[in-house]
Amino acid sequence: MSMVADTPMQMIAERVMTQVYERLNLALTPVPLPAKRALQAADSGQVDAELLRVADIVTRYTNLLRVPEPYLMMQAMAFSRAGFPPIRRWEDLKPYRVGVMRGVHYSAQATEGMDRLIANDMEQLFDLLQKGRVDLVVTAKLNGAIEMRQRSGPPLMMHPTPLYEAPMYHFMNRRHGALVDALSREIADLKASGQLQRWVDEAVVETAVELSATRTKAFVQHK
């Protein structure tokens, strides 16, 4: 299963979907890749599934089947240094230098034509912001909130108004289409019981701890 590498929301989703698969007696093996390559790998059949995307990717990647029941909600937020003027809509970004993640279609489309830099991963995206190479970055709320916890240096802020909201889905390559309905029913049952949200809450904490430990280890090795 492909997933976007080094991205908190994807790490949360991987923890959740691993448990969904286990309830169906299936094993999930994540393959972390850059965002665009992750979709290409799932669409071409190099891997069996794509972990987490918005619904409309099937218009561009036609070998992917969407599991109908969403399992996470994505809110796209603007992040800046503290004290920045309010950002409430995409148009508010136009006067500024904006950072987005490579291969993330909603932010690429919404910022097309703007003064934009594209980052390869979440750490690089927020490095651009803290180093002053961009004025704002746009990413999912979960990504930004967890990333900000990992950082010292100039204080950052999340602007409170979502620029975009969308349910997020799991996708299967067509050759595994027989699993789509079973996965959808399982997700729906887990949502109804409250278990899915409990797994999400646990995964948020675990992901923050994992990222902190990884960054600390990398810093020590660099020294």
CSV table of N, CA and C in Angstrom, one decimal, residues 36-198:
chain,number,residue,atom,x,y,z
A,36,LYS,N,3.2,12.3,-5.4
A,36,LYS,CA,2.8,11.9,-6.7
A,36,LYS,C,3.2,10.5,-7.1
A,37,ARG,N,4.3,10.1,-6.7
A,37,ARG,CA,4.8,8.7,-7.0
A,37,ARG,C,3.9,7.7,-6.2
A,38,ALA,N,3.4,8.1,-5.1
A,38,ALA,CA,2.5,7.2,-4.3
A,38,ALA,C,1.3,6.9,-5.1
A,39,LEU,N,0.7,7.9,-5.7
A,39,LEU,CA,-0.5,7.7,-6.5
A,39,LEU,C,-0.2,6.9,-7.8
A,40,GLN,N,0.9,7.2,-8.4
A,40,GLN,CA,1.3,6.5,-9.6
A,40,GLN,C,1.5,5.0,-9.3
A,41,ALA,N,2.1,4.7,-8.2
A,41,ALA,CA,2.4,3.3,-7.9
A,41,ALA,C,1.1,2.5,-7.6
A,42,ALA,N,0.1,3.2,-7.0
A,42,ALA,CA,-1.1,2.5,-6.7
A,42,ALA,C,-1.9,2.3,-8.0
A,43,ASP,N,-1.9,3.4,-8.9
A,43,ASP,CA,-2.7,3.3,-10.1
A,43,ASP,C,-2.1,2.3,-11.1
A,44,SER,N,-0.8,2.2,-11.1
A,44,SER,CA,-0.1,1.2,-12.1
A,44,SER,C,-0.2,-0.2,-11.6
A,45,GLY,N,-0.5,-0.4,-10.3
A,45,GLY,CA,-0.5,-1.8,-9.8
A,45,GLY,C,0.8,-2.2,-9.1
A,46,GLN,N,1.7,-1.3,-9.0
A,46,GLN,CA,3.0,-1.7,-8.3
A,46,GLN,C,2.7,-2.0,-6.9
A,47,VAL,N,1.7,-1.3,-6.3
A,47,VAL,CA,1.2,-1.6,-5.0
A,47,VAL,C,-0.3,-1.8,-5.1
A,48,ASP,N,-0.9,-2.4,-4.0
A,48,ASP,CA,-2.3,-2.8,-4.1
A,48,ASP,C,-3.3,-1.7,-3.8
A,49,ALA,N,-2.9,-0.7,-3.0
A,49,ALA,CA,-3.8,0.3,-2.5
A,49,ALA,C,-3.1,1.6,-2.3
A,50,GLU,N,-3.9,2.7,-2.1
A,50,GLU,CA,-3.4,4.0,-1.8
A,50,GLU,C,-4.1,4.4,-0.4
A,51,LEU,N,-3.3,4.8,0.5
A,51,LEU,CA,-3.7,4.9,1.9
A,51,LEU,C,-4.8,5.9,2.1
A,52,LEU,N,-4.6,7.2,1.6
A,52,LEU,CA,-5.5,8.3,2.0
A,52,LEU,C,-5.4,9.4,1.0
A,53,ARG,N,-6.6,9.7,0.4
A,53,ARG,CA,-6.7,10.8,-0.6
A,53,ARG,C,-8.1,11.3,-0.6
A,54,VAL,N,-8.2,12.5,-1.2
A,54,VAL,CA,-9.6,13.1,-1.5
A,54,VAL,C,-10.2,12.3,-2.6
A,55,ALA,N,-11.6,12.5,-2.7
A,55,ALA,CA,-12.4,11.6,-3.6
A,55,ALA,C,-12.0,11.8,-5.0
A,56,ASP,N,-11.7,13.0,-5.5
A,56,ASP,CA,-11.6,13.2,-6.9
A,56,ASP,C,-10.4,12.8,-7.6
A,57,ILE,N,-9.5,12.1,-6.9
A,57,ILE,CA,-8.3,11.6,-7.6
A,57,ILE,C,-8.6,10.5,-8.6
A,58,VAL,N,-9.8,9.9,-8.5
A,58,VAL,CA,-10.2,8.9,-9.4
A,58,VAL,C,-10.4,9.4,-10.8
A,59,THR,N,-10.6,10.7,-10.9
A,59,THR,CA,-10.7,11.3,-12.3
A,59,THR,C,-9.4,11.4,-13.0
A,60,ARG,N,-8.3,11.3,-12.3
A,60,ARG,CA,-7.0,11.4,-12.9
A,60,ARG,C,-6.3,10.0,-12.9
A,61,TYR,N,-6.6,9.2,-11.9
A,61,TYR,CA,-6.0,7.9,-11.7
A,61,TYR,C,-7.1,6.8,-11.8
A,62,THR,N,-7.4,6.4,-13.0
A,62,THR,CA,-8.6,5.7,-13.3
A,62,THR,C,-8.6,4.2,-12.9
A,63,ASN,N,-7.4,3.7,-12.5
A,63,ASN,CA,-7.3,2.3,-12.0
A,63,ASN,C,-7.5,2.2,-10.5
A,64,LEU,N,-7.9,3.3,-9.9
A,64,LEU,CA,-8.1,3.3,-8.4
A,64,LEU,C,-9.6,3.3,-8.2
A,65,LEU,N,-10.0,2.5,-7.2
A,65,LEU,CA,-11.4,2.4,-6.8
A,65,LEU,C,-11.5,3.0,-5.4
A,66,ARG,N,-12.4,3.9,-5.2
A,66,ARG,CA,-12.6,4.5,-3.9
A,66,ARG,C,-13.4,3.7,-2.9
A,67,VAL,N,-12.9,3.4,-1.7
A,67,VAL,CA,-13.7,2.8,-0.7
A,67,VAL,C,-14.7,3.8,-0.2
A,68,PRO,N,-16.0,3.6,-0.4
A,68,PRO,CA,-17.0,4.6,-0.3
A,68,PRO,C,-17.1,5.3,1.1
A,69,GLU,N,-16.7,4.6,2.1
A,69,GLU,CA,-16.9,5.2,3.5
A,69,GLU,C,-15.6,6.0,3.8
A,70,PRO,N,-15.6,7.3,4.0
A,70,PRO,CA,-14.4,8.1,4.4
A,70,PRO,C,-14.0,7.7,5.9
A,71,TYR,N,-12.8,7.9,6.2
A,71,TYR,CA,-12.4,7.6,7.6
A,71,TYR,C,-11.6,8.7,8.3
A,72,LEU,N,-11.2,9.7,7.5
A,72,LEU,CA,-10.7,10.9,8.2
A,72,LEU,C,-11.2,12.2,7.5
A,73,MET,N,-11.2,13.3,8.2
A,73,MET,CA,-11.7,14.6,7.6
A,73,MET,C,-10.4,15.5,7.5
A,74,MET,N,-10.2,16.0,6.3
A,74,MET,CA,-9.1,16.9,6.1
A,74,MET,C,-9.5,18.4,6.1
A,75,GLN,N,-8.9,19.2,6.9
A,75,GLN,CA,-9.0,20.6,6.8
A,75,GLN,C,-7.7,21.3,6.4
A,76,ALA,N,-7.7,22.0,5.3
A,76,ALA,CA,-6.5,22.6,4.8
A,76,ALA,C,-6.4,24.0,5.5
A,77,MET,N,-5.3,24.2,6.1
A,77,MET,CA,-5.1,25.5,6.9
A,77,MET,C,-3.9,26.2,6.4
A,78,ALA,N,-3.9,27.5,6.6
A,78,ALA,CA,-2.7,28.3,6.4
A,78,ALA,C,-1.9,28.5,7.7
A,79,PHE,N,-0.6,28.4,7.6
A,79,PHE,CA,0.3,28.5,8.7
A,79,PHE,C,1.3,29.6,8.4
A,80,SER,N,1.7,30.4,9.4
A,80,SER,CA,2.6,31.5,9.2
A,80,SER,C,3.4,31.8,10.5
A,81,ARG,N,4.3,32.7,10.4
A,81,ARG,CA,4.9,33.2,11.7
A,81,ARG,C,3.8,33.9,12.5
A,82,ALA,N,4.0,34.0,13.8
A,82,ALA,CA,3.0,34.6,14.7
A,82,ALA,C,2.9,36.1,14.3
A,83,GLY,N,1.6,36.6,14.5
A,83,GLY,CA,1.4,38.0,14.2
A,83,GLY,C,1.0,38.3,12.8
A,84,PHE,N,0.9,37.3,11.9
A,84,PHE,CA,0.6,37.5,10.5
A,84,PHE,C,-0.9,38.0,10.3
A,85,PRO,N,-1.2,38.8,9.3
A,85,PRO,CA,-2.6,39.2,9.1
A,85,PRO,C,-3.4,38.0,8.8
A,86,PRO,N,-4.7,38.0,9.2
A,86,PRO,CA,-5.6,36.8,9.0
A,86,PRO,C,-5.7,36.3,7.6
A,87,ILE,N,-5.7,35.0,7.4
A,87,ILE,CA,-5.9,34.4,6.2
A,87,ILE,C,-7.2,33.6,6.3
A,88,ARG,N,-8.2,33.9,5.5
A,88,ARG,CA,-9.6,33.3,5.6
A,88,ARG,C,-10.0,32.6,4.3
A,89,ARG,N,-9.3,32.9,3.2
A,89,ARG,CA,-9.7,32.3,1.9
A,89,ARG,C,-8.5,32.2,1.0
A,90,TRP,N,-8.6,31.4,0.0
A,90,TRP,CA,-7.5,31.2,-0.9
A,90,TRP,C,-7.0,32.5,-1.5
A,91,GLU,N,-7.9,33.4,-1.8
A,91,GLU,CA,-7.6,34.7,-2.4
A,91,GLU,C,-6.7,35.6,-1.5
A,92,ASP,N,-6.8,35.3,-0.2
A,92,ASP,CA,-5.9,36.1,0.8
A,92,ASP,C,-4.5,35.8,0.6
A,93,LEU,N,-4.1,34.6,0.0
A,93,LEU,CA,-2.7,34.2,-0.2
A,93,LEU,C,-2.0,35.0,-1.3
A,94,LYS,N,-2.8,35.6,-2.2
A,94,LYS,CA,-2.2,36.1,-3.4
A,94,LYS,C,-1.0,37.1,-3.3
A,95,PRO,N,-1.1,38.0,-2.3
A,95,PRO,CA,0.0,38.9,-2.1
A,95,PRO,C,1.3,38.4,-1.6
A,96,TYR,N,1.3,37.1,-1.2
A,96,TYR,CA,2.4,36.5,-0.4
A,96,TYR,C,3.1,35.4,-1.1
A,97,ARG,N,4.2,35.0,-0.6
A,97,ARG,CA,5.0,33.8,-1.0
A,97,ARG,C,4.4,32.6,-0.3
A,98,VAL,N,4.0,31.6,-1.0
A,98,VAL,CA,3.3,30.5,-0.4
A,98,VAL,C,4.1,29.2,-0.6
A,99,GLY,N,4.1,28.3,0.4
A,99,GLY,CA,4.7,27.0,0.3
A,99,GLY,C,3.6,25.9,0.3
A,100,VAL,N,3.8,24.9,-0.6
A,100,VAL,CA,2.9,23.8,-0.6
A,100,VAL,C,3.7,22.5,-0.8
A,101,MET,N,3.0,21.4,-0.6
A,101,MET,CA,3.7,20.1,-0.7
A,101,MET,C,3.6,19.6,-2.2
A,102,ARG,N,4.7,19.1,-2.7
A,102,ARG,CA,4.7,18.5,-4.0
A,102,ARG,C,3.7,17.3,-4.1
A,103,GLY,N,2.9,17.3,-5.2
A,103,GLY,CA,2.0,16.1,-5.4
A,103,GLY,C,0.7,16.2,-4.6
A,104,VAL,N,0.4,17.3,-3.9
A,104,VAL,CA,-0.9,17.5,-3.2
A,104,VAL,C,-1.8,18.3,-4.1
A,105,HIS,N,-2.8,17.7,-4.7
A,105,HIS,CA,-3.5,18.3,-5.8
A,105,HIS,C,-4.3,19.5,-5.4
A,106,TYR,N,-5.0,19.5,-4.2
A,106,TYR,CA,-5.9,20.6,-3.9
A,106,TYR,C,-5.1,21.9,-3.7
A,107,SER,N,-4.0,21.8,-3.0
A,107,SER,CA,-3.2,23.0,-2.8
A,107,SER,C,-2.5,23.5,-4.0
A,108,ALA,N,-2.1,22.5,-4.9
A,108,ALA,CA,-1.4,22.9,-6.1
A,108,ALA,C,-2.4,23.7,-7.0
A,109,GLN,N,-3.6,23.2,-7.1
A,109,GLN,CA,-4.6,23.8,-8.0
A,109,GLN,C,-5.0,25.2,-7.4
A,110,ALA,N,-5.2,25.3,-6.1
A,110,ALA,CA,-5.7,26.5,-5.5
A,110,ALA,C,-4.6,27.6,-5.5
A,111,THR,N,-3.3,27.2,-5.6
A,111,THR,CA,-2.3,28.3,-5.5
A,111,THR,C,-1.6,28.4,-6.9
A,112,GLU,N,-2.2,27.8,-7.9
A,112,GLU,CA,-1.6,28.0,-9.3
A,112,GLU,C,-1.5,29.4,-9.7
A,113,GLY,N,-0.4,29.9,-10.2
A,113,GLY,CA,-0.2,31.2,-10.6
A,113,GLY,C,0.3,32.2,-9.5
A,114,MET,N,0.3,31.7,-8.2
A,114,MET,CA,0.8,32.5,-7.1
A,114,MET,C,2.4,32.4,-7.0
A,115,ASP,N,2.9,33.2,-6.2
A,115,ASP,CA,4.4,33.2,-5.9
A,115,ASP,C,4.6,32.0,-5.0
A,116,ARG,N,5.0,30.9,-5.5
A,116,ARG,CA,4.9,29.6,-4.8
A,116,ARG,C,6.2,28.8,-4.8
A,117,LEU,N,6.5,28.2,-3.7
A,117,LEU,CA,7.6,27.2,-3.6
A,117,LEU,C,7.0,25.9,-3.2
A,118,ILE,N,7.6,24.8,-3.8
A,118,ILE,CA,7.1,23.5,-3.6
A,118,ILE,C,8.1,22.7,-2.8
A,119,ALA,N,7.6,22.1,-1.7
A,119,ALA,CA,8.5,21.3,-0.8
A,119,ALA,C,8.3,19.8,-1.0
A,120,ASN,N,9.3,19.0,-0.8
A,120,ASN,CA,9.2,17.6,-1.0
A,120,ASN,C,8.6,16.8,0.2
A,121,ASP,N,8.7,17.4,1.4
A,121,ASP,CA,8.1,16.8,2.6
A,121,ASP,C,7.7,17.8,3.6
A,122,MET,N,7.1,17.4,4.7
A,122,MET,CA,6.5,18.3,5.7
A,122,MET,C,7.6,19.1,6.4
A,123,GLU,N,8.7,18.4,6.7
A,123,GLU,CA,9.8,19.1,7.5
A,123,GLU,C,10.4,20.2,6.6
A,124,GLN,N,10.6,19.9,5.3
A,124,GLN,CA,11.1,20.9,4.4
A,124,GLN,C,10.1,22.1,4.2
A,125,LEU,N,8.8,21.8,4.2
A,125,LEU,CA,7.8,22.8,4.0
A,125,LEU,C,7.9,23.8,5.2
A,126,PHE,N,8.0,23.3,6.4
A,126,PHE,CA,8.0,24.2,7.6
A,126,PHE,C,9.4,24.9,7.7
A,127,ASP,N,10.4,24.2,7.2
A,127,ASP,CA,11.7,24.9,7.2
A,127,ASP,C,11.7,26.1,6.3
A,128,LEU,N,11.0,26.0,5.2
A,128,LEU,CA,10.9,27.2,4.3
A,128,LEU,C,10.2,28.4,5.0
A,129,LEU,N,9.2,28.0,5.9
A,129,LEU,CA,8.5,29.0,6.6
A,129,LEU,C,9.3,29.7,7.7
A,130,GLN,N,10.0,28.8,8.5
A,130,GLN,CA,10.8,29.4,9.6
A,130,GLN,C,12.0,30.1,9.1
A,131,LYS,N,12.5,29.8,8.0
A,131,LYS,CA,13.7,30.5,7.4
A,131,LYS,C,13.4,31.7,6.6
A,132,GLY,N,12.0,32.0,6.5
A,132,GLY,CA,11.6,33.2,5.8
A,132,GLY,C,11.6,33.1,4.3
A,133,ARG,N,11.7,31.9,3.7
A,133,ARG,CA,11.7,31.8,2.3
A,133,ARG,C,10.3,31.9,1.7
A,134,VAL,N,9.3,31.6,2.6
A,134,VAL,CA,7.9,31.8,2.2
A,134,VAL,C,7.3,32.5,3.4
A,135,ASP,N,6.1,33.2,3.1
A,135,ASP,CA,5.4,33.9,4.2
A,135,ASP,C,4.4,33.0,4.8
A,136,LEU,N,3.8,32.0,4.1
A,136,LEU,CA,2.8,31.1,4.5
A,136,LEU,C,3.0,29.7,3.9
A,137,VAL,N,2.5,28.7,4.6
A,137,VAL,CA,2.4,27.4,4.0
A,137,VAL,C,1.0,26.9,4.2
A,138,VAL,N,0.6,26.0,3.3
A,138,VAL,CA,-0.8,25.4,3.4
A,138,VAL,C,-0.6,23.9,3.4
A,139,THR,N,-1.2,23.3,4.5
A,139,THR,CA,-1.3,21.9,4.6
A,139,THR,C,-2.4,21.5,5.5
A,140,ALA,N,-2.7,20.2,5.6
A,140,ALA,CA,-3.8,19.7,6.5
A,140,ALA,C,-3.5,20.1,7.9
A,141,LYS,N,-4.6,20.4,8.6
A,141,LYS,CA,-4.6,20.8,10.0
A,141,LYS,C,-3.7,19.8,10.9
A,142,LEU,N,-4.0,18.5,10.7
A,142,LEU,CA,-3.2,17.5,11.5
A,142,LEU,C,-1.7,17.6,11.2
A,143,ASN,N,-1.4,17.7,10.0
A,143,ASN,CA,0.0,17.9,9.6
A,143,ASN,C,0.7,19.0,10.3
A,144,GLY,N,0.1,20.2,10.1
A,144,GLY,CA,0.7,21.4,10.7
A,144,GLY,C,0.7,21.5,12.2
A,145,ALA,N,-0.4,21.0,12.8
A,145,ALA,CA,-0.4,21.1,14.3
A,145,ALA,C,0.7,20.2,14.9
A,146,ILE,N,0.9,19.0,14.3
A,146,ILE,CA,1.9,18.1,14.8
A,146,ILE,C,3.3,18.6,14.5
A,147,GLU,N,3.5,19.1,13.3
A,147,GLU,CA,4.8,19.7,12.9
A,147,GLU,C,5.2,20.8,13.7
A,148,MET,N,4.3,21.7,14.1
A,148,MET,CA,4.6,22.9,14.9
A,148,MET,C,5.1,22.4,16.3
A,149,ARG,N,4.6,21.3,16.8
A,149,ARG,CA,5.0,20.8,18.1
A,149,ARG,C,6.5,20.4,18.1
A,150,GLN,N,7.0,20.1,17.0
A,150,GLN,CA,8.4,19.6,16.9
A,150,GLN,C,9.4,20.7,16.8
A,151,ARG,N,9.0,21.9,16.7
A,151,ARG,CA,9.9,23.0,16.4
A,151,ARG,C,10.2,24.0,17.5
A,152,SER,N,11.4,24.5,17.5
A,152,SER,CA,11.8,25.6,18.3
A,152,SER,C,12.0,26.8,17.3
A,153,GLY,N,12.5,27.9,17.7
A,153,GLY,CA,12.8,29.0,16.8
A,153,GLY,C,11.6,29.9,16.7
A,154,PRO,N,11.5,30.7,15.7
A,154,PRO,CA,10.5,31.7,15.6
A,154,PRO,C,9.1,31.1,15.8
A,155,PRO,N,8.2,31.7,16.6
A,155,PRO,CA,6.9,31.1,16.9
A,155,PRO,C,6.0,31.1,15.6
A,156,LEU,N,5.3,30.1,15.4
A,156,LEU,CA,4.4,29.9,14.3
A,156,LEU,C,3.0,29.9,14.7
A,157,MET,N,2.1,30.2,13.8
A,157,MET,CA,0.6,30.2,14.1
A,157,MET,C,-0.1,29.5,13.0
A,158,MET,N,-1.3,28.9,13.4
A,158,MET,CA,-2.2,28.3,12.5
A,158,MET,C,-3.4,29.2,12.4
A,159,HIS,N,-3.7,29.7,11.2
A,159,HIS,CA,-4.9,30.6,11.0
A,159,HIS,C,-6.1,29.7,11.2
A,160,PRO,N,-7.1,30.2,11.9
A,160,PRO,CA,-8.2,29.4,12.4
A,160,PRO,C,-9.3,29.0,11.4
A,161,THR,N,-9.3,29.7,10.2
A,161,THR,CA,-10.4,29.4,9.2
A,161,THR,C,-9.9,28.4,8.2
A,162,PRO,N,-10.5,27.3,8.0
A,162,PRO,CA,-10.1,26.3,7.0
A,162,PRO,C,-10.2,26.9,5.6
A,163,LEU,N,-9.2,26.7,4.8
A,163,LEU,CA,-9.3,27.1,3.4
A,163,LEU,C,-10.1,26.1,2.5
A,164,TYR,N,-10.1,24.9,3.0
A,164,TYR,CA,-10.7,23.8,2.2
A,164,TYR,C,-11.0,22.7,3.2
A,165,GLU,N,-12.1,22.0,3.0
A,165,GLU,CA,-12.4,20.8,3.9
A,165,GLU,C,-12.9,19.7,3.0
A,166,ALA,N,-12.5,18.5,3.3
A,166,ALA,CA,-12.9,17.3,2.4
A,166,ALA,C,-12.8,16.0,3.2
A,167,PRO,N,-13.7,15.1,3.0
A,167,PRO,CA,-13.5,13.8,3.6
A,167,PRO,C,-12.4,13.1,2.9
A,168,MET,N,-11.7,12.2,3.6
A,168,MET,CA,-10.6,11.5,3.0
A,168,MET,C,-10.9,10.0,3.0
A,169,TYR,N,-10.4,9.3,1.9
A,169,TYR,CA,-10.8,7.9,1.6
A,169,TYR,C,-9.6,7.1,1.4
A,170,HIS,N,-9.8,5.8,1.4
A,170,HIS,CA,-8.9,4.7,1.1
A,170,HIS,C,-9.2,4.3,-0.4
A,171,PHE,N,-8.2,3.9,-1.1
A,171,PHE,CA,-8.4,3.5,-2.5
A,171,PHE,C,-7.7,2.2,-2.8
A,172,MET,N,-8.4,1.3,-3.6
A,172,MET,CA,-7.8,0.0,-4.0
A,172,MET,C,-7.5,0.1,-5.5
A,173,ASN,N,-6.4,-0.6,-5.9
A,173,ASN,CA,-6.2,-0.8,-7.3
A,173,ASN,C,-7.4,-1.8,-7.8
A,174,ARG,N,-7.8,-1.6,-9.0
A,174,ARG,CA,-8.9,-2.3,-9.6
A,174,ARG,C,-8.8,-3.9,-9.4
A,175,ARG,N,-7.6,-4.4,-9.4
A,175,ARG,CA,-7.5,-5.8,-9.3
A,175,ARG,C,-7.9,-6.3,-8.0
A,176,HIS,N,-8.0,-5.5,-7.0
A,176,HIS,CA,-8.5,-5.8,-5.7
A,176,HIS,C,-9.9,-5.2,-5.3
A,177,GLY,N,-10.7,-5.0,-6.4
A,177,GLY,CA,-12.0,-4.4,-6.2
A,177,GLY,C,-12.9,-5.2,-5.3
A,178,ALA,N,-12.7,-6.5,-5.2
A,178,ALA,CA,-13.6,-7.3,-4.4
A,178,ALA,C,-13.5,-6.9,-2.9
A,179,LEU,N,-12.4,-6.2,-2.5
A,179,LEU,CA,-12.3,-5.8,-1.1
A,179,LEU,C,-13.0,-4.5,-0.7
A,180,VAL,N,-13.4,-3.8,-1.7
A,180,VAL,CA,-13.9,-2.4,-1.5
A,180,VAL,C,-15.1,-2.4,-0.6
A,181,ASP,N,-16.1,-3.2,-0.9
A,181,ASP,CA,-17.3,-3.2,0.0
A,181,ASP,C,-17.0,-3.7,1.4
A,182,ALA,N,-16.2,-4.7,1.5
A,182,ALA,CA,-15.9,-5.2,2.9
A,182,ALA,C,-15.2,-4.1,3.7
A,183,LEU,N,-14.2,-3.4,3.1
A,183,LEU,CA,-13.5,-2.3,3.8
A,183,LEU,C,-14.5,-1.2,4.2
A,184,SER,N,-15.4,-0.9,3.3
A,184,SER,CA,-16.3,0.2,3.5
A,184,SER,C,-17.3,-0.1,4.7
A,185,ARG,N,-17.8,-1.3,4.7
A,185,ARG,CA,-18.7,-1.8,5.8
A,185,ARG,C,-17.9,-1.7,7.1
A,186,GLU,N,-16.7,-2.2,7.1
A,186,GLU,CA,-15.9,-2.2,8.4
A,186,GLU,C,-15.7,-0.8,8.9
A,187,ILE,N,-15.3,0.1,8.0
A,187,ILE,CA,-15.1,1.5,8.4
A,187,ILE,C,-16.4,2.1,9.0
A,188,ALA,N,-17.5,1.8,8.3
A,188,ALA,CA,-18.8,2.4,8.8
A,188,ALA,C,-19.1,1.8,10.1
A,189,ASP,N,-18.9,0.5,10.4
A,189,ASP,CA,-19.2,-0.1,11.7
A,189,ASP,C,-18.3,0.5,12.8
A,190,LEU,N,-17.1,0.7,12.5
A,190,LEU,CA,-16.1,1.3,13.4
A,190,LEU,C,-16.5,2.7,13.8
A,191,LYS,N,-16.9,3.5,12.8
A,191,LYS,CA,-17.3,4.8,13.0
A,191,LYS,C,-18.6,4.8,13.9
A,192,ALA,N,-19.5,4.0,13.6
A,192,ALA,CA,-20.8,3.9,14.4
A,192,ALA,C,-20.5,3.6,15.9
A,193,SER,N,-19.6,2.7,16.1
A,193,SER,CA,-19.3,2.3,17.5
A,193,SER,C,-18.4,3.3,18.3
A,194,GLY,N,-17.8,4.2,17.5
A,194,GLY,CA,-16.9,5.1,18.2
A,194,GLY,C,-15.4,4.6,18.2
A,195,GLN,N,-15.2,3.4,17.8
A,195,GLN,CA,-13.9,2.8,17.8
A,195,GLN,C,-12.9,3.5,16.9
A,196,LEU,N,-13.4,3.9,15.7
A,196,LEU,CA,-12.5,4.5,14.7
A,196,LEU,C,-11.9,5.8,15.3
A,197,GLN,N,-12.8,6.6,15.9
A,197,GLN,CA,-12.3,7.9,16.5
A,197,GLN,C,-11.3,7.6,17.6
A,198,ARG,N,-11.5,6.6,18.4
A,198,ARG,CA,-10.6,6.3,19.5
A,198,ARG,C,-9.2,5.9,18.9
